[in-house]
GROMACS .gro file of C-alpha atoms in nm:
model
  487
    1UNK     CA    1  -0.481   1.401   2.431
    2UNK     CA    2  -0.807   1.578   2.355
    3UNK     CA    3  -0.938   1.843   2.589
    4UNK     CA    4  -1.271   1.964   2.717
    5UNK     CA    5  -1.322   2.333   2.649
    6UNK     CA    6  -1.275   2.419   3.012
    7UNK     CA    7  -0.933   2.252   3.005
    8UNK     CA    8  -0.796   2.443   2.706
    9UNK     CA    9  -0.489   2.638   2.815
   10UNK     CA   10  -0.274   2.489   3.090
   11UNK     CA   11  -0.323   2.131   2.969
   12UNK     CA   12  -0.235   2.226   2.615
   13UNK     CA   13   0.073   2.422   2.717
   14UNK     CA   14   0.183   2.167   2.969
   15UNK     CA   15   0.183   1.885   2.718
   16UNK     CA   16   0.450   2.044   2.500
   17UNK     CA   17   0.613   2.331   2.693
   18UNK     CA   18   0.645   2.700   2.616
   19UNK     CA   19   0.962   2.651   2.416
   20UNK     CA   20   0.811   2.409   2.160
   21UNK     CA   21   0.895   2.519   1.807
   22UNK     CA   22   0.637   2.748   1.652
   23UNK     CA   23   0.428   2.788   1.968
   24UNK     CA   24   0.325   3.131   2.086
   25UNK     CA   25   0.379   3.126   2.467
   26UNK     CA   26   0.081   3.358   2.511
   27UNK     CA   27  -0.149   3.164   2.280
   28UNK     CA   28  -0.338   2.982   2.551
   29UNK     CA   29  -0.249   3.200   2.850
   30UNK     CA   30  -0.502   3.482   2.842
   31UNK     CA   31  -0.813   3.393   3.039
   32UNK     CA   32  -0.968   3.742   3.039
   33UNK     CA   33  -1.312   3.775   2.888
   34UNK     CA   34  -1.284   3.966   2.558
   35UNK     CA   35  -1.439   4.312   2.563
   36UNK     CA   36  -1.647   4.295   2.247
   37UNK     CA   37  -1.873   4.574   2.126
   38UNK     CA   38  -2.209   4.462   1.984
   39UNK     CA   39  -2.458   4.667   1.786
   40UNK     CA   40  -2.793   4.778   1.920
   41UNK     CA   41  -2.967   4.444   1.875
   42UNK     CA   42  -2.690   4.265   2.061
   43UNK     CA   43  -2.609   4.017   1.787
   44UNK     CA   44  -2.366   4.191   1.549
   45UNK     CA   45  -2.013   4.292   1.638
   46UNK     CA   46  -1.918   4.649   1.560
   47UNK     CA   47  -1.713   4.679   1.240
   48UNK     CA   48  -1.402   4.768   1.440
   49UNK     CA   49  -1.424   4.469   1.670
   50UNK     CA   50  -1.520   4.237   1.385
   51UNK     CA   51  -1.201   4.349   1.208
   52UNK     CA   52  -0.996   4.284   1.522
   53UNK     CA   53  -1.142   3.934   1.546
   54UNK     CA   54  -1.060   3.875   1.180
   55UNK     CA   55  -0.700   3.974   1.251
   56UNK     CA   56  -0.688   3.728   1.542
   57UNK     CA   57  -0.824   3.456   1.316
   58UNK     CA   58  -0.574   3.522   1.036
   59UNK     CA   59  -0.289   3.529   1.288
   60UNK     CA   60  -0.380   3.174   1.388
   61UNK     CA   61  -0.363   3.055   1.028
   62UNK     CA   62  -0.119   3.271   0.825
   63UNK     CA   63  -0.231   3.335   0.469
   64UNK     CA   64   0.061   3.151   0.313
   65UNK     CA   65  -0.034   2.846   0.517
   66UNK     CA   66  -0.395   2.836   0.405
   67UNK     CA   67  -0.355   2.804   0.030
   68UNK     CA   68  -0.199   2.459   0.021
   69UNK     CA   69  -0.156   2.278  -0.313
   70UNK     CA   70  -0.356   1.956  -0.359
   71UNK     CA   71  -0.078   1.705  -0.316
   72UNK     CA   72  -0.088   1.333  -0.389
   73UNK     CA   73  -0.085   1.219  -0.030
   74UNK     CA   74   0.045   0.887   0.091
   75UNK     CA   75  -0.174   0.905   0.399
   76UNK     CA   76  -0.008   0.675   0.648
   77UNK     CA   77  -0.260   0.781   0.911
   78UNK     CA   78  -0.515   0.560   0.734
   79UNK     CA   79  -0.287   0.258   0.698
   80UNK     CA   80  -0.202   0.143   1.050
   81UNK     CA   81  -0.136  -0.212   1.162
   82UNK     CA   82  -0.405  -0.465   1.078
   83UNK     CA   83  -0.510  -0.514   1.437
   84UNK     CA   84  -0.725  -0.200   1.427
   85UNK     CA   85  -0.518   0.047   1.629
   86UNK     CA   86  -0.750   0.323   1.511
   87UNK     CA   87  -1.030   0.155   1.700
   88UNK     CA   88  -0.870   0.144   2.041
   89UNK     CA   89  -1.132   0.351   2.216
   90UNK     CA   90  -1.450   0.553   2.191
   91UNK     CA   91  -1.688   0.757   2.399
   92UNK     CA   92  -1.972   0.541   2.523
   93UNK     CA   93  -2.325   0.671   2.451
   94UNK     CA   94  -2.542   0.712   2.756
   95UNK     CA   95  -2.901   0.601   2.778
   96UNK     CA   96  -3.153   0.464   2.533
   97UNK     CA   97  -3.261   0.652   2.223
   98UNK     CA   98  -3.633   0.678   2.269
   99UNK     CA   99  -3.721   0.829   1.934
  100UNK     CA  100  -3.788   0.616   1.629
  101UNK     CA  101  -3.537   0.593   1.347
  102UNK     CA  102  -3.801   0.639   1.075
  103UNK     CA  103  -3.673   0.974   0.951
  104UNK     CA  104  -3.312   0.861   0.927
  105UNK     CA  105  -3.336   0.602   0.652
  106UNK     CA  106  -3.235   0.747   0.315
  107UNK     CA  107  -3.492   0.680   0.045
  108UNK     CA  108  -3.502   0.780  -0.319
  109UNK     CA  109  -3.763   1.043  -0.234
  110UNK     CA  110  -3.535   1.198   0.026
  111UNK     CA  111  -3.246   1.199  -0.219
  112UNK     CA  112  -3.452   1.394  -0.468
  113UNK     CA  113  -3.535   1.654  -0.202
  114UNK     CA  114  -3.168   1.682  -0.118
  115UNK     CA  115  -3.088   1.812  -0.466
  116UNK     CA  116  -3.237   2.150  -0.372
  117UNK     CA  117  -2.910   2.215  -0.183
  118UNK     CA  118  -2.679   2.134  -0.475
  119UNK     CA  119  -2.547   2.493  -0.466
  120UNK     CA  120  -2.408   2.429  -0.115
  121UNK     CA  121  -2.350   2.056  -0.141
  122UNK     CA  122  -2.100   2.095  -0.426
  123UNK     CA  123  -1.839   2.245  -0.192
  124UNK     CA  124  -1.822   1.936   0.030
  125UNK     CA  125  -1.825   2.148   0.346
  126UNK     CA  126  -2.035   1.889   0.530
  127UNK     CA  127  -1.986   1.516   0.481
  128UNK     CA  128  -2.085   1.194   0.652
  129UNK     CA  129  -1.788   0.978   0.751
  130UNK     CA  130  -1.970   0.653   0.818
  131UNK     CA  131  -2.006   0.570   1.186
  132UNK     CA  132  -1.782   0.536   1.487
  133UNK     CA  133  -1.714   0.231   1.702
  134UNK     CA  134  -2.064   0.234   1.847
  135UNK     CA  135  -2.248   0.287   1.520
  136UNK     CA  136  -2.298   0.659   1.580
  137UNK     CA  137  -2.298   0.869   1.265
  138UNK     CA  138  -1.996   1.095   1.219
  139UNK     CA  139  -2.069   1.433   1.058
  140UNK     CA  140  -1.762   1.625   0.932
  141UNK     CA  141  -1.746   2.004   0.885
  142UNK     CA  142  -1.437   2.135   0.700
  143UNK     CA  143  -1.373   2.509   0.733
  144UNK     CA  144  -1.110   2.509   0.460
  145UNK     CA  145  -1.384   2.426   0.208
  146UNK     CA  146  -1.590   2.736   0.286
  147UNK     CA  147  -1.592   2.971  -0.016
  148UNK     CA  148  -1.551   3.348   0.002
  149UNK     CA  149  -1.789   3.517   0.242
  150UNK     CA  150  -1.837   3.792  -0.015
  151UNK     CA  151  -2.030   3.561  -0.246
  152UNK     CA  152  -2.145   3.267  -0.036
  153UNK     CA  153  -2.495   3.260   0.114
  154UNK     CA  154  -2.448   3.148   0.475
  155UNK     CA  155  -2.823   3.131   0.531
  156UNK     CA  156  -2.832   2.858   0.268
  157UNK     CA  157  -2.549   2.686   0.454
  158UNK     CA  158  -2.750   2.700   0.775
  159UNK     CA  159  -3.049   2.545   0.600
  160UNK     CA  160  -2.828   2.272   0.457
  161UNK     CA  161  -2.674   2.196   0.799
  162UNK     CA  162  -3.023   2.163   0.945
  163UNK     CA  163  -3.130   1.941   0.652
  164UNK     CA  164  -2.829   1.716   0.706
  165UNK     CA  165  -2.868   1.687   1.082
  166UNK     CA  166  -3.241   1.622   1.053
  167UNK     CA  167  -3.153   1.286   0.901
  168UNK     CA  168  -2.949   1.180   1.204
  169UNK     CA  169  -3.070   1.359   1.518
  170UNK     CA  170  -3.306   1.075   1.607
  171UNK     CA  171  -3.002   0.863   1.697
  172UNK     CA  172  -2.664   0.926   1.860
  173UNK     CA  173  -2.418   1.116   1.641
  174UNK     CA  174  -2.090   1.305   1.667
  175UNK     CA  175  -1.947   1.603   1.481
  176UNK     CA  176  -1.585   1.656   1.376
  177UNK     CA  177  -1.504   2.021   1.302
  178UNK     CA  178  -1.180   2.089   1.111
  179UNK     CA  179  -1.097   2.449   1.206
  180UNK     CA  180  -0.790   2.491   0.987
  181UNK     CA  181  -0.854   2.709   0.684
  182UNK     CA  182  -1.106   2.943   0.846
  183UNK     CA  183  -0.998   3.302   0.780
  184UNK     CA  184  -1.139   3.651   0.752
  185UNK     CA  185  -1.204   3.575   0.385
  186UNK     CA  186  -1.446   3.288   0.440
  187UNK     CA  187  -1.574   3.298   0.799
  188UNK     CA  188  -1.942   3.366   0.869
  189UNK     CA  189  -2.036   3.667   1.080
  190UNK     CA  190  -2.066   3.624   1.455
  191UNK     CA  191  -2.437   3.702   1.429
  192UNK     CA  192  -2.474   3.399   1.201
  193UNK     CA  193  -2.300   3.177   1.457
  194UNK     CA  194  -2.532   3.308   1.728
  195UNK     CA  195  -2.832   3.242   1.506
  196UNK     CA  196  -2.709   2.890   1.432
  197UNK     CA  197  -2.665   2.800   1.798
  198UNK     CA  198  -3.011   2.932   1.887
  199UNK     CA  199  -3.183   2.754   1.597
  200UNK     CA  200  -3.032   2.417   1.682
  201UNK     CA  201  -3.248   2.347   1.984
  202UNK     CA  202  -3.265   2.047   2.216
  203UNK     CA  203  -3.377   1.824   1.931
  204UNK     CA  204  -3.030   1.858   1.778
  205UNK     CA  205  -2.829   1.868   2.100
  206UNK     CA  206  -2.986   1.575   2.284
  207UNK     CA  207  -2.824   1.292   2.087
  208UNK     CA  208  -2.506   1.480   1.995
  209UNK     CA  209  -2.253   1.281   2.198
  210UNK     CA  210  -1.933   1.463   2.107
  211UNK     CA  211  -1.817   1.770   1.915
  212UNK     CA  212  -1.448   1.744   1.824
  213UNK     CA  213  -1.282   2.081   1.751
  214UNK     CA  214  -0.968   1.991   1.555
  215UNK     CA  215  -0.667   2.228   1.549
  216UNK     CA  216  -0.818   2.498   1.773
  217UNK     CA  217  -0.662   2.844   1.789
  218UNK     CA  218  -0.705   3.140   2.018
  219UNK     CA  219  -0.992   3.248   1.792
  220UNK     CA  220  -1.189   2.944   1.912
  221UNK     CA  221  -1.129   3.039   2.273
  222UNK     CA  222  -1.255   3.391   2.206
  223UNK     CA  223  -1.567   3.247   2.047
  224UNK     CA  224  -1.612   3.023   2.350
  225UNK     CA  225  -1.600   3.324   2.578
  226UNK     CA  226  -1.854   3.505   2.360
  227UNK     CA  227  -2.099   3.217   2.354
  228UNK     CA  228  -2.037   3.091   2.708
  229UNK     CA  229  -2.338   3.272   2.858
  230UNK     CA  230  -2.565   3.101   2.604
  231UNK     CA  231  -2.419   2.748   2.617
  232UNK     CA  232  -2.533   2.500   2.880
  233UNK     CA  233  -2.272   2.328   3.094
  234UNK     CA  234  -2.395   1.990   2.969
  235UNK     CA  235  -2.344   2.088   2.606
  236UNK     CA  236  -2.003   2.236   2.689
  237UNK     CA  237  -1.887   1.901   2.825
  238UNK     CA  238  -1.956   1.741   2.488
  239UNK     CA  239  -1.706   1.974   2.318
  240UNK     CA  240  -1.349   1.847   2.293
  241UNK     CA  241  -1.036   2.020   2.166
  242UNK     CA  242  -0.818   1.796   1.949
  243UNK     CA  243  -0.466   1.926   1.888
  244UNK     CA  244  -0.354   1.658   1.640
  245UNK     CA  245  -0.530   1.434   1.392
  246UNK     CA  246  -0.377   1.128   1.555
  247UNK     CA  247  -0.584   1.197   1.866
  248UNK     CA  248  -0.902   1.126   1.672
  249UNK     CA  249  -0.792   0.763   1.651
  250UNK     CA  250  -0.870   0.734   2.018
  251UNK     CA  251  -1.237   0.806   1.949
  252UNK     CA  252  -1.322   0.738   1.584
  253UNK     CA  253  -1.259   0.505   1.292
  254UNK     CA  254  -0.997   0.744   1.160
  255UNK     CA  255  -0.951   0.544   0.840
  256UNK     CA  256  -1.310   0.636   0.745
  257UNK     CA  257  -1.240   1.010   0.762
  258UNK     CA  258  -1.166   1.198   0.442
  259UNK     CA  259  -0.937   1.468   0.580
  260UNK     CA  260  -0.883   1.765   0.344
  261UNK     CA  261  -0.521   1.779   0.217
  262UNK     CA  262  -0.460   2.130   0.361
  263UNK     CA  263  -0.558   1.999   0.705
  264UNK     CA  264  -0.325   1.702   0.665
  265UNK     CA  265  -0.032   1.926   0.573
  266UNK     CA  266  -0.099   2.167   0.857
  267UNK     CA  267  -0.114   1.876   1.102
  268UNK     CA  268   0.211   1.732   0.965
  269UNK     CA  269   0.384   2.065   1.030
  270UNK     CA  270   0.257   2.072   1.388
  271UNK     CA  271   0.368   1.715   1.451
  272UNK     CA  272   0.714   1.784   1.306
  273UNK     CA  273   0.753   2.096   1.521
  274UNK     CA  274   0.625   1.961   1.853
  275UNK     CA  275   0.694   1.587   1.822
  276UNK     CA  276   0.409   1.471   2.048
  277UNK     CA  277   0.390   1.115   2.176
  278UNK     CA  278   0.103   0.882   2.083
  279UNK     CA  279   0.078   0.582   2.318
  280UNK     CA  280  -0.236   0.451   2.145
  281UNK     CA  281  -0.086   0.113   2.060
  282UNK     CA  282  -0.016   0.024   2.420
  283UNK     CA  283  -0.223  -0.253   2.572
  284UNK     CA  284  -0.341  -0.408   2.247
  285UNK     CA  285  -0.321  -0.776   2.173
  286UNK     CA  286  -0.111  -0.706   1.865
  287UNK     CA  287   0.240  -0.840   1.856
  288UNK     CA  288   0.528  -0.722   1.639
  289UNK     CA  289   0.475  -1.028   1.423
  290UNK     CA  290   0.111  -0.947   1.344
  291UNK     CA  291  -0.222  -1.049   1.498
  292UNK     CA  292  -0.252  -1.346   1.730
  293UNK     CA  293  -0.371  -1.668   1.570
  294UNK     CA  294  -0.678  -1.648   1.791
  295UNK     CA  295  -0.749  -1.285   1.694
  296UNK     CA  296  -1.116  -1.211   1.623
  297UNK     CA  297  -1.141  -0.832   1.605
  298UNK     CA  298  -0.977  -0.619   1.340
  299UNK     CA  299  -0.886  -0.903   1.104
  300UNK     CA  300  -1.048  -1.061   0.797
  301UNK     CA  301  -1.306  -1.338   0.785
  302UNK     CA  302  -1.054  -1.543   0.590
  303UNK     CA  303  -0.796  -1.502   0.867
  304UNK     CA  304  -1.046  -1.623   1.127
  305UNK     CA  305  -1.143  -1.925   0.916
  306UNK     CA  306  -0.781  -2.021   0.846
  307UNK     CA  307  -0.687  -2.017   1.215
  308UNK     CA  308  -1.008  -2.148   1.373
  309UNK     CA  309  -1.147  -2.379   1.106
  310UNK     CA  310  -1.488  -2.211   1.145
  311UNK     CA  311  -1.689  -2.032   0.878
  312UNK     CA  312  -1.913  -1.854   1.128
  313UNK     CA  313  -1.681  -1.675   1.374
  314UNK     CA  314  -1.720  -1.765   1.739
  315UNK     CA  315  -1.812  -1.402   1.823
  316UNK     CA  316  -2.107  -1.409   1.584
  317UNK     CA  317  -2.221  -1.755   1.691
  318UNK     CA  318  -2.205  -1.692   2.066
  319UNK     CA  319  -2.359  -1.343   2.069
  320UNK     CA  320  -2.653  -1.447   1.849
  321UNK     CA  321  -2.707  -1.766   2.050
  322UNK     CA  322  -2.720  -1.565   2.373
  323UNK     CA  323  -2.937  -1.285   2.232
  324UNK     CA  324  -3.186  -1.531   2.083
  325UNK     CA  325  -3.256  -1.654   2.435
  326UNK     CA  326  -3.219  -1.338   2.642
  327UNK     CA  327  -3.245  -1.035   2.414
  328UNK     CA  328  -3.545  -1.063   2.185
  329UNK     CA  329  -3.785  -0.897   2.427
  330UNK     CA  330  -3.547  -0.630   2.558
  331UNK     CA  331  -3.674  -0.286   2.460
  332UNK     CA  332  -3.420  -0.092   2.259
  333UNK     CA  333  -3.193  -0.388   2.192
  334UNK     CA  334  -2.902  -0.264   1.974
  335UNK     CA  335  -2.990   0.097   2.060
  336UNK     CA  336  -2.798   0.106   2.385
  337UNK     CA  337  -2.430   0.084   2.456
  338UNK     CA  338  -2.239  -0.108   2.720
  339UNK     CA  339  -1.962  -0.029   2.963
  340UNK     CA  340  -1.644   0.050   2.766
  341UNK     CA  341  -1.416  -0.133   3.011
  342UNK     CA  342  -1.635  -0.442   2.993
  343UNK     CA  343  -1.636  -0.434   2.614
  344UNK     CA  344  -1.258  -0.416   2.596
  345UNK     CA  345  -1.237  -0.705   2.842
  346UNK     CA  346  -1.464  -0.920   2.625
  347UNK     CA  347  -1.273  -0.829   2.309
  348UNK     CA  348  -0.945  -0.917   2.476
  349UNK     CA  349  -1.081  -1.256   2.582
  350UNK     CA  350  -1.195  -1.336   2.230
  351UNK     CA  351  -0.866  -1.221   2.080
  352UNK     CA  352  -0.671  -1.437   2.325
  353UNK     CA  353  -0.886  -1.741   2.258
  354UNK     CA  354  -1.036  -1.738   2.608
  355UNK     CA  355  -1.396  -1.847   2.676
  356UNK     CA  356  -1.664  -1.579   2.713
  357UNK     CA  357  -1.970  -1.651   2.927
  358UNK     CA  358  -2.244  -1.391   2.874
  359UNK     CA  359  -2.448  -1.549   3.155
  360UNK     CA  360  -2.212  -1.420   3.422
  361UNK     CA  361  -2.312  -1.120   3.632
  362UNK     CA  362  -2.051  -0.892   3.473
  363UNK     CA  363  -2.217  -0.902   3.130
  364UNK     CA  364  -2.566  -0.840   3.003
  365UNK     CA  365  -2.774  -0.831   2.686
  366UNK     CA  366  -2.630  -0.498   2.577
  367UNK     CA  367  -2.275  -0.627   2.613
  368UNK     CA  368  -2.346  -0.906   2.366
  369UNK     CA  369  -2.537  -0.673   2.131
  370UNK     CA  370  -2.257  -0.418   2.113
  371UNK     CA  371  -1.991  -0.688   2.075
  372UNK     CA  372  -2.174  -0.823   1.768
  373UNK     CA  373  -2.192  -0.477   1.608
  374UNK     CA  374  -1.832  -0.400   1.699
  375UNK     CA  375  -1.707  -0.728   1.551
  376UNK     CA  376  -1.876  -0.652   1.219
  377UNK     CA  377  -1.757  -0.290   1.210
  378UNK     CA  378  -1.396  -0.379   1.290
  379UNK     CA  379  -1.357  -0.634   1.013
  380UNK     CA  380  -1.082  -0.524   0.779
  381UNK     CA  381  -1.330  -0.560   0.495
  382UNK     CA  382  -1.709  -0.537   0.543
  383UNK     CA  383  -1.903  -0.861   0.529
  384UNK     CA  384  -2.071  -0.737   0.209
  385UNK     CA  385  -1.722  -0.658   0.067
  386UNK     CA  386  -1.585  -0.338  -0.079
  387UNK     CA  387  -1.664  -0.465  -0.429
  388UNK     CA  388  -2.037  -0.453  -0.361
  389UNK     CA  389  -2.039  -0.098  -0.227
  390UNK     CA  390  -2.092   0.068  -0.564
  391UNK     CA  391  -2.358  -0.179  -0.689
  392UNK     CA  392  -2.548  -0.146  -0.362
  393UNK     CA  393  -2.541   0.234  -0.361
  394UNK     CA  394  -2.664   0.240  -0.723
  395UNK     CA  395  -2.954   0.005  -0.657
  396UNK     CA  396  -3.197   0.291  -0.604
  397UNK     CA  397  -3.158   0.412  -0.962
  398UNK     CA  398  -3.335   0.104  -1.100
  399UNK     CA  399  -3.706   0.028  -1.085
  400UNK     CA  400  -3.806  -0.037  -0.722
  401UNK     CA  401  -3.996  -0.346  -0.833
  402UNK     CA  402  -3.662  -0.502  -0.927
  403UNK     CA  403  -3.479  -0.427  -0.600
  404UNK     CA  404  -3.544  -0.765  -0.438
  405UNK     CA  405  -3.458  -0.955  -0.756
  406UNK     CA  406  -3.131  -0.763  -0.803
  407UNK     CA  407  -3.040  -0.802  -0.436
  408UNK     CA  408  -3.086  -1.178  -0.457
  409UNK     CA  409  -2.871  -1.187  -0.771
  410UNK     CA  410  -2.591  -0.982  -0.612
  411UNK     CA  411  -2.579  -1.202  -0.303
  412UNK     CA  412  -2.590  -1.521  -0.507
  413UNK     CA  413  -2.343  -1.429  -0.779
  414UNK     CA  414  -2.108  -1.170  -0.629
  415UNK     CA  415  -2.080  -1.235  -0.256
  416UNK     CA  416  -1.815  -1.492  -0.150
  417UNK     CA  417  -1.968  -1.814  -0.015
  418UNK     CA  418  -1.836  -1.777   0.340
  419UNK     CA  419  -1.959  -1.416   0.358
  420UNK     CA  420  -2.297  -1.531   0.229
  421UNK     CA  421  -2.329  -1.796   0.500
  422UNK     CA  422  -2.235  -1.555   0.780
  423UNK     CA  423  -2.458  -1.276   0.648
  424UNK     CA  424  -2.753  -1.513   0.616
  425UNK     CA  425  -2.701  -1.627   0.975
  426UNK     CA  426  -2.699  -1.267   1.100
  427UNK     CA  427  -2.998  -1.145   0.897
  428UNK     CA  428  -3.203  -1.450   0.998
  429UNK     CA  429  -3.142  -1.350   1.358
  430UNK     CA  430  -3.249  -0.992   1.280
  431UNK     CA  431  -3.580  -1.124   1.146
  432UNK     CA  432  -3.628  -1.291   1.483
  433UNK     CA  433  -3.568  -0.957   1.652
  434UNK     CA  434  -3.828  -0.798   1.425
  435UNK     CA  435  -4.080  -1.068   1.513
  436UNK     CA  436  -4.074  -0.931   1.870
  437UNK     CA  437  -4.083  -0.564   1.767
  438UNK     CA  438  -4.409  -0.505   1.952
  439UNK     CA  439  -4.205  -0.551   2.269
  440UNK     CA  440  -3.848  -0.452   2.178
  441UNK     CA  441  -3.957  -0.160   1.953
  442UNK     CA  442  -3.703  -0.259   1.685
  443UNK     CA  443  -3.878  -0.242   1.349
  444UNK     CA  444  -3.709  -0.354   1.024
  445UNK     CA  445  -3.625   0.008   0.952
  446UNK     CA  446  -3.473   0.064   1.296
  447UNK     CA  447  -3.253  -0.241   1.259
  448UNK     CA  448  -3.153  -0.136   0.907
  449UNK     CA  449  -3.029   0.196   1.043
  450UNK     CA  450  -2.830   0.021   1.316
  451UNK     CA  451  -2.681  -0.258   1.107
  452UNK     CA  452  -2.648  -0.099   0.762
  453UNK     CA  453  -2.321   0.085   0.840
  454UNK     CA  454  -2.185  -0.231   1.006
  455UNK     CA  455  -2.252  -0.453   0.704
  456UNK     CA  456  -2.113  -0.229   0.431
  457UNK     CA  457  -1.894   0.079   0.404
  458UNK     CA  458  -1.666   0.235   0.146
  459UNK     CA  459  -1.289   0.260   0.143
  460UNK     CA  460  -1.323   0.637   0.150
  461UNK     CA  461  -1.577   0.882   0.283
  462UNK     CA  462  -1.947   0.814   0.251
  463UNK     CA  463  -2.190   1.078   0.129
  464UNK     CA  464  -2.538   1.135   0.264
  465UNK     CA  465  -2.682   0.967  -0.044
  466UNK     CA  466  -2.470   0.653  -0.018
  467UNK     CA  467  -2.539   0.619   0.354
  468UNK     CA  468  -2.910   0.618   0.279
  469UNK     CA  469  -2.861   0.362   0.003
  470UNK     CA  470  -2.671   0.127   0.236
  471UNK     CA  471  -2.949   0.150   0.495
  472UNK     CA  472  -3.208   0.087   0.224
  473UNK     CA  473  -3.020  -0.225   0.120
  474UNK     CA  474  -3.010  -0.350   0.479
  475UNK     CA  475  -3.386  -0.295   0.495
  476UNK     CA  476  -3.435  -0.510   0.184
  477UNK     CA  477  -3.232  -0.791   0.344
  478UNK     CA  478  -3.438  -0.787   0.663
  479UNK     CA  479  -3.784  -0.744   0.510
  480UNK     CA  480  -3.729  -0.992   0.226
  481UNK     CA  481  -3.514  -1.256   0.393
  482UNK     CA  482  -3.679  -1.558   0.228
  483UNK     CA  483  -3.664  -1.400  -0.118
  484UNK     CA  484  -3.303  -1.277  -0.116
  485UNK     CA  485  -3.132  -1.570   0.058
  486UNK     CA  486  -3.215  -1.860  -0.171
  487UNK     CA  487  -2.886  -2.041  -0.207
   0.00000   0.00000   0.00000
């Protein structure tokens, strides 16, 4: 299981025992505050203490473990059963996002500005891994990709982190930090970390819903003790220790993460040594023989059609029908989440072929809105298909005057007929939402940000540029409905 920072120690030891292979019995035992000597301005560790901290860091990740060859991985973690076991749970966002999404949408102009960070971007230290179950952007930071601290400009890295987050802080987002691979050879100075935390003010922390620290070591705990006086209790509760990659499946679309090969190998060694149990498949509607015939979530559109005889899935039809009547004038529709237990209950009913009545007291507008987004995101293949991902993300390179024409051509010639019918039904509904934007505050751009990642994603990891291109494409669909849906 994952841990809050305050729980690191006894929970971690108790899960596996002191005698687990390769585990230092003292690793998580010491709760004393470290006695660290700072320089006169209070931000820089003395050279002696900095060296001691480097030694602690390198002890956590031995040198011969860090330089791992780039192997041709058969990553079974990303190939679980078709029922969507990776999507068994998530952390529910709280409250409505009051800010506008205007700054988030990637445009060609923003992409040009982004090139100023090519010197940092080329390392792939920070990546965007699509979105999680609730449509929240997932930002990934990989320590093993940090170059030597003797040559790398960490101030440039800080600027690039701020540039990246600026595109997403107006909406809920989460960060996954892969700690493995951080050593004395590539770690930033403690003063840089202090500067980073101070510079990322409430604007960045407000909509950060979770910070997953993957493969933590005692070094992380020491850092926590150093920064504890400066970190609010509320922010601390957002930070979660994750001991194994498999635990991320309980919170994220793990199959969308591009995990660095060294991290995968390190995790495999930990799993082999400690043999933890993962009960994530319990309680699903999957059977050993595959999905139920009535399954709606985590399958393909073709599967649903073959077993129900319907082109438009019942989930799409019922949620849109309900929202057309009850949701068009609800402020922040599609920006809020719903109760996680309620959502799982509704999903289970759909998967079992049971009727769902959104008019009952247990459900509300936000239940139906999140169910629609979740259905789209959990399809085994996006409604716009994997084949269209590259053409869509390259649309911005052509003359903007031809975007609508090319979009209409792609939908007409390259999108399967059933997908076309369902997509047209959904986008027509979104135009109805926009027609009430003076009340619900959902402009075409806001809806494009919400629905773009649920209509199209790649088989691998998405970059900042491609995420912007997908959102731009969703905006074209919504703003030019009559011109792009002609068949």
